[in-house]
Tab-separated table of N, CA, C and O in Angstrom:
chain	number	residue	atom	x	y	z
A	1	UNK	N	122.807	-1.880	17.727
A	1	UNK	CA	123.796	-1.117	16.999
A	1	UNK	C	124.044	0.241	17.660
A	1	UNK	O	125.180	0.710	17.740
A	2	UNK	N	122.783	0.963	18.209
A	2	UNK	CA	123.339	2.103	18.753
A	2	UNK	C	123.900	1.964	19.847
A	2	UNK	O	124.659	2.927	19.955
A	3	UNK	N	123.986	1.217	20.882
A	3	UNK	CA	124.099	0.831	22.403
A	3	UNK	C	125.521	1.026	21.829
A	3	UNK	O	126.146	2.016	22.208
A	4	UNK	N	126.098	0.159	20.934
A	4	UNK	CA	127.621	0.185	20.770
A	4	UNK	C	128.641	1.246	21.005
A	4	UNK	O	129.748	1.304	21.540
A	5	UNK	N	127.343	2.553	20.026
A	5	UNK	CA	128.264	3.695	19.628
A	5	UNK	C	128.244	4.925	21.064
A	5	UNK	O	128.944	5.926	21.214
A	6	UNK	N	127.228	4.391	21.900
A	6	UNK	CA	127.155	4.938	23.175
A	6	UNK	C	127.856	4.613	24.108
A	6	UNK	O	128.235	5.384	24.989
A	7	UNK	N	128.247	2.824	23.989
A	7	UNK	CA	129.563	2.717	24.285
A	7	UNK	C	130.815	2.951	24.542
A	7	UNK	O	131.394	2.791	25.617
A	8	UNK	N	131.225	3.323	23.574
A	8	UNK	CA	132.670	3.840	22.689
A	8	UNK	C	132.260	5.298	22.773
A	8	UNK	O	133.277	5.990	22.820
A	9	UNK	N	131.137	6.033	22.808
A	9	UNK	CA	130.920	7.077	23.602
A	9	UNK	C	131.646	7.374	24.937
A	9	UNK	O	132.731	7.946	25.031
A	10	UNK	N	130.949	6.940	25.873
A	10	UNK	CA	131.271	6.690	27.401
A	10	UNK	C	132.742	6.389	27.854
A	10	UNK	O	133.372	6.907	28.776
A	11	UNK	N	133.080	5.533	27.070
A	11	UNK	CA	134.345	5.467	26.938
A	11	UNK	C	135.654	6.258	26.608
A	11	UNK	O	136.821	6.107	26.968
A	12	UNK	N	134.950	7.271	25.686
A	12	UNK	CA	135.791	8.369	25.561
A	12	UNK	C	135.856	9.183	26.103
A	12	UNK	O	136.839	9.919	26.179
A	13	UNK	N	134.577	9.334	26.781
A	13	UNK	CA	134.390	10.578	28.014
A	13	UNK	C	135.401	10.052	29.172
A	13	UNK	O	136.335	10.780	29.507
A	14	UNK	N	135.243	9.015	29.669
A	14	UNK	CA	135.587	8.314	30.827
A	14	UNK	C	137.532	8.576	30.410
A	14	UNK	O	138.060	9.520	30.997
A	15	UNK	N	138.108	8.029	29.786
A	15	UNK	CA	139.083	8.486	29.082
A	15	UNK	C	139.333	9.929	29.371
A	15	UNK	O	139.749	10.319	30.462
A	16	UNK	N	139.052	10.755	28.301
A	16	UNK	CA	139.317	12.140	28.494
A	16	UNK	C	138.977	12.512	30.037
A	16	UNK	O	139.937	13.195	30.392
A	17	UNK	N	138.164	12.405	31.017
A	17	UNK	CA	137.814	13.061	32.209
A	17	UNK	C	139.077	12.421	33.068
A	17	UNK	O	139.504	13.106	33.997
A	18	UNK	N	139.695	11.136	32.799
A	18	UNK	CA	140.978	10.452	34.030
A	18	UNK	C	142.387	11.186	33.025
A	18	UNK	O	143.460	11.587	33.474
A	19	UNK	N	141.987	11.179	31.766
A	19	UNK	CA	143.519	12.110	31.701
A	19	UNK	C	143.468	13.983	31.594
A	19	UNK	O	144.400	14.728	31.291
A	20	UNK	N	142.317	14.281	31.889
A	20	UNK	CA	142.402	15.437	32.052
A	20	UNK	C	142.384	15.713	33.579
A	20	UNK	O	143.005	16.743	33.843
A	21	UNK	N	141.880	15.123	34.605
A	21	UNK	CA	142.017	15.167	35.785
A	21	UNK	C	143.382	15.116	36.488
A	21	UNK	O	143.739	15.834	37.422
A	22	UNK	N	144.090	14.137	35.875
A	22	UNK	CA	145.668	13.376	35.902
A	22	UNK	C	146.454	14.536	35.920
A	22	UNK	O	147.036	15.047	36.877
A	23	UNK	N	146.395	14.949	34.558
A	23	UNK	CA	146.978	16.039	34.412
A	23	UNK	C	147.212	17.680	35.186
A	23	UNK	O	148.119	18.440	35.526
A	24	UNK	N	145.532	17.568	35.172
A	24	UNK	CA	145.430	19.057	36.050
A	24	UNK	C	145.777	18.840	37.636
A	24	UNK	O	145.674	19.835	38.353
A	25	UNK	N	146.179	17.612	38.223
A	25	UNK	CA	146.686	16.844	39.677
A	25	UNK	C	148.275	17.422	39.346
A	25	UNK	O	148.874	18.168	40.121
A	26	UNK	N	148.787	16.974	38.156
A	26	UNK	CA	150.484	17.406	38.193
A	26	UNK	C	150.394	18.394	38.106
A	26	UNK	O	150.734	18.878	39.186
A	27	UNK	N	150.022	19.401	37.197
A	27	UNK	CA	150.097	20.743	37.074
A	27	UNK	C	149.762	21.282	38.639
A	27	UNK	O	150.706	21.987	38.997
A	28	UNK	N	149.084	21.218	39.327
A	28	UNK	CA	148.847	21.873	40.912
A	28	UNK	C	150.072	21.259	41.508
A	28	UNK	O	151.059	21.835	41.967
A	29	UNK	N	149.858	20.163	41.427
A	29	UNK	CA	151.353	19.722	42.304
A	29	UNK	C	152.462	20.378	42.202
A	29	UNK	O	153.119	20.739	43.178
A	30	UNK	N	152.881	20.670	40.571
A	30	UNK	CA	154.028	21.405	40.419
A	30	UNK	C	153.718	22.801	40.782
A	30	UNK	O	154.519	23.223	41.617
A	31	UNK	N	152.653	23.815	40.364
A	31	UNK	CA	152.519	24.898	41.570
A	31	UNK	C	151.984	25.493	43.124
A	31	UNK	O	151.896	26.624	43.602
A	32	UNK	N	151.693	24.154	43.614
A	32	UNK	CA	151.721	24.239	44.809
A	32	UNK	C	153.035	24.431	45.831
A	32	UNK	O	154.108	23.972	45.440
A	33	UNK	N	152.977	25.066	47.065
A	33	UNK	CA	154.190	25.405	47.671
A	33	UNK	C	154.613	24.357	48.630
A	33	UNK	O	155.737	23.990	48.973
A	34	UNK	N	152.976	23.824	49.105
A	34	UNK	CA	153.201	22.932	50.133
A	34	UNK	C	153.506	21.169	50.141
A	34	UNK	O	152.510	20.478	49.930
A	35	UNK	N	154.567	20.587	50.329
A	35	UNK	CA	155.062	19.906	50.157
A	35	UNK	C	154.315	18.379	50.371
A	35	UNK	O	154.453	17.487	49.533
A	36	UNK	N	153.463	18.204	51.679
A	36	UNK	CA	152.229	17.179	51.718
A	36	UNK	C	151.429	16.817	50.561
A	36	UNK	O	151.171	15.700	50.111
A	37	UNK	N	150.906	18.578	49.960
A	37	UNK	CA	149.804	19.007	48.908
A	37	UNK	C	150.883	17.929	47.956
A	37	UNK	O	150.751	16.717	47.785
A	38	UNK	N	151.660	18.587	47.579
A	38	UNK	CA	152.544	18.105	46.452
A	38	UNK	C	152.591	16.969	46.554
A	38	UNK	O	152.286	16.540	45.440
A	39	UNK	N	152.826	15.989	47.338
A	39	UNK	CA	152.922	14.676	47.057
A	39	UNK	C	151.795	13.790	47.350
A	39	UNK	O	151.847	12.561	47.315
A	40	UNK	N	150.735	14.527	47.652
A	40	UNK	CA	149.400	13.867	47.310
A	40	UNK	C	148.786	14.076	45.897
A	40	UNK	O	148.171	13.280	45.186
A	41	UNK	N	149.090	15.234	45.717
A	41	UNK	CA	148.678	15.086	44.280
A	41	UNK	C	149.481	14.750	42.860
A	41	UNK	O	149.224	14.849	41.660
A	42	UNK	N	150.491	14.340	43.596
A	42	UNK	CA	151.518	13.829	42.543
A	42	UNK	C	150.975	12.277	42.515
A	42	UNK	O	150.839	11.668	41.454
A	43	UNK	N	150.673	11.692	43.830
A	43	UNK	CA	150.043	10.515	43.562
A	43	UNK	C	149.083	9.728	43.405
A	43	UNK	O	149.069	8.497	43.377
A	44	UNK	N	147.527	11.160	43.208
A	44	UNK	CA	146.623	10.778	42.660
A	44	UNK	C	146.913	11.043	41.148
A	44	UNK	O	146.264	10.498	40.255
A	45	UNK	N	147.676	11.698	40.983
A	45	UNK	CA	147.573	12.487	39.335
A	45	UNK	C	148.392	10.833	38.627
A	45	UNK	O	148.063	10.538	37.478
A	46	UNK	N	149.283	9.991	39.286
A	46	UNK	CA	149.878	9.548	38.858
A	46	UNK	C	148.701	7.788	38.697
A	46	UNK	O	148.399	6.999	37.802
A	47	UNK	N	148.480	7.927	39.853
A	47	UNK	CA	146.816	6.884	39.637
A	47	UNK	C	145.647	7.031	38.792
A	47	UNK	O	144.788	6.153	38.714
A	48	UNK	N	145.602	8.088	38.181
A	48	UNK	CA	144.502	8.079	37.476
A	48	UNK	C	145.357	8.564	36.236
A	48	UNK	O	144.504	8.979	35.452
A	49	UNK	N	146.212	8.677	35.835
A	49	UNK	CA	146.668	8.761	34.326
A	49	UNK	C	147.280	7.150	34.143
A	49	UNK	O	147.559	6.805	32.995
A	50	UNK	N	147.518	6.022	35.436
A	50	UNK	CA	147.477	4.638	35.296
A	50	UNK	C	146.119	3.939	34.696
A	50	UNK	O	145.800	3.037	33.922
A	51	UNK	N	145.615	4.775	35.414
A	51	UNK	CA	144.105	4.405	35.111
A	51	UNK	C	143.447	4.440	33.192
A	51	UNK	O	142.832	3.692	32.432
A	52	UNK	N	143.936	5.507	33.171
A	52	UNK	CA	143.846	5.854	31.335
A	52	UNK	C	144.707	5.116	30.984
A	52	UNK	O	144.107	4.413	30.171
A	53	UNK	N	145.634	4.792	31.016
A	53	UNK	CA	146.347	4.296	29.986
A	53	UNK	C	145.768	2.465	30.315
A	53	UNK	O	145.442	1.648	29.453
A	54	UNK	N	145.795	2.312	31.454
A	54	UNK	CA	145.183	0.699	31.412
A	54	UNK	C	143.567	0.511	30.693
A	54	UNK	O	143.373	-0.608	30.218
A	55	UNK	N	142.715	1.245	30.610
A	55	UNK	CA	141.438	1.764	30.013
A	55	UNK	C	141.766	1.742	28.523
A	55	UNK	O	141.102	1.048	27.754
A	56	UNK	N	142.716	2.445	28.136
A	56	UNK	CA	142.855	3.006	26.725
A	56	UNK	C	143.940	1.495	26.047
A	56	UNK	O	143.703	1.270	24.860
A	57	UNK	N	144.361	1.123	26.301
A	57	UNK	CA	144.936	-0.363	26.457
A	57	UNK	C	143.633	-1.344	25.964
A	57	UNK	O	143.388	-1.786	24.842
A	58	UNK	N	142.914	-1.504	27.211
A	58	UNK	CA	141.528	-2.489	26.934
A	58	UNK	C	140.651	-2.324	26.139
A	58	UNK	O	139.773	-3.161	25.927
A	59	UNK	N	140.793	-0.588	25.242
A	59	UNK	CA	140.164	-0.286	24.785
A	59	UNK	C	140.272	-0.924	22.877
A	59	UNK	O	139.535	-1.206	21.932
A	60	UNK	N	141.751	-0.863	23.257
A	60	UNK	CA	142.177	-1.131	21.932
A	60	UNK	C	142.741	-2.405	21.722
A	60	UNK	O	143.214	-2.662	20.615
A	61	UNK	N	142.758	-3.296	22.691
A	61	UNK	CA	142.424	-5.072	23.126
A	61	UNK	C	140.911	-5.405	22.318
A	61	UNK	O	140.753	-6.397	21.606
A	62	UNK	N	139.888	-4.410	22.571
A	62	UNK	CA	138.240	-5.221	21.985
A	62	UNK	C	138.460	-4.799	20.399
A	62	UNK	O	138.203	-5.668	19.565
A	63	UNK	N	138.923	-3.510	19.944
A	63	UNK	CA	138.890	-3.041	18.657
A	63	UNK	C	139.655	-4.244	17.782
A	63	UNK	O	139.794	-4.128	16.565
C-alpha cells in the first residue's frame, strides 16, 4: 500500500521537474539573443513538455 503512494509520488515529481524544465527552456529561448541558442532550446523545451504531457496522459490511462 505504501509503495503505491510513493509511486504517484515520483510521478509527480518527475512531472513537475519535465514541465518546469520545458518551460524555463522557452522562457531563455525567448530571451536569448543568439539565434542557434534559441532554437536549441526551443527544441528541447518543446521535447520535454512532449514528454509531460505523454507521462501525464499514462498517468491518467492507470487512474
Amino acid at each position: 500500500m505504501e509503495t503505491e503512494g510513493i509511486g504517484e509520488l515520483s510521478n509527480f515529481i518527475i512531472c513537475c521537474i519535465l514541465l518546469v524544465t520545458g518551460i524555463t527552456s522557452f522562457v531563455s529561448a525567448w530571451i536569448s539573443g543568439k539565434r542557434s541558442f534559441k532554437i536549441r532550446r526551443i527544441i528541447l523545451g518543446t521535447i520535454l513538455v512532449t514528454f509531460f504531457v505523454i507521462l501525464l496522459l499514462n498517468l491518467k490511462e492507470i487512474n
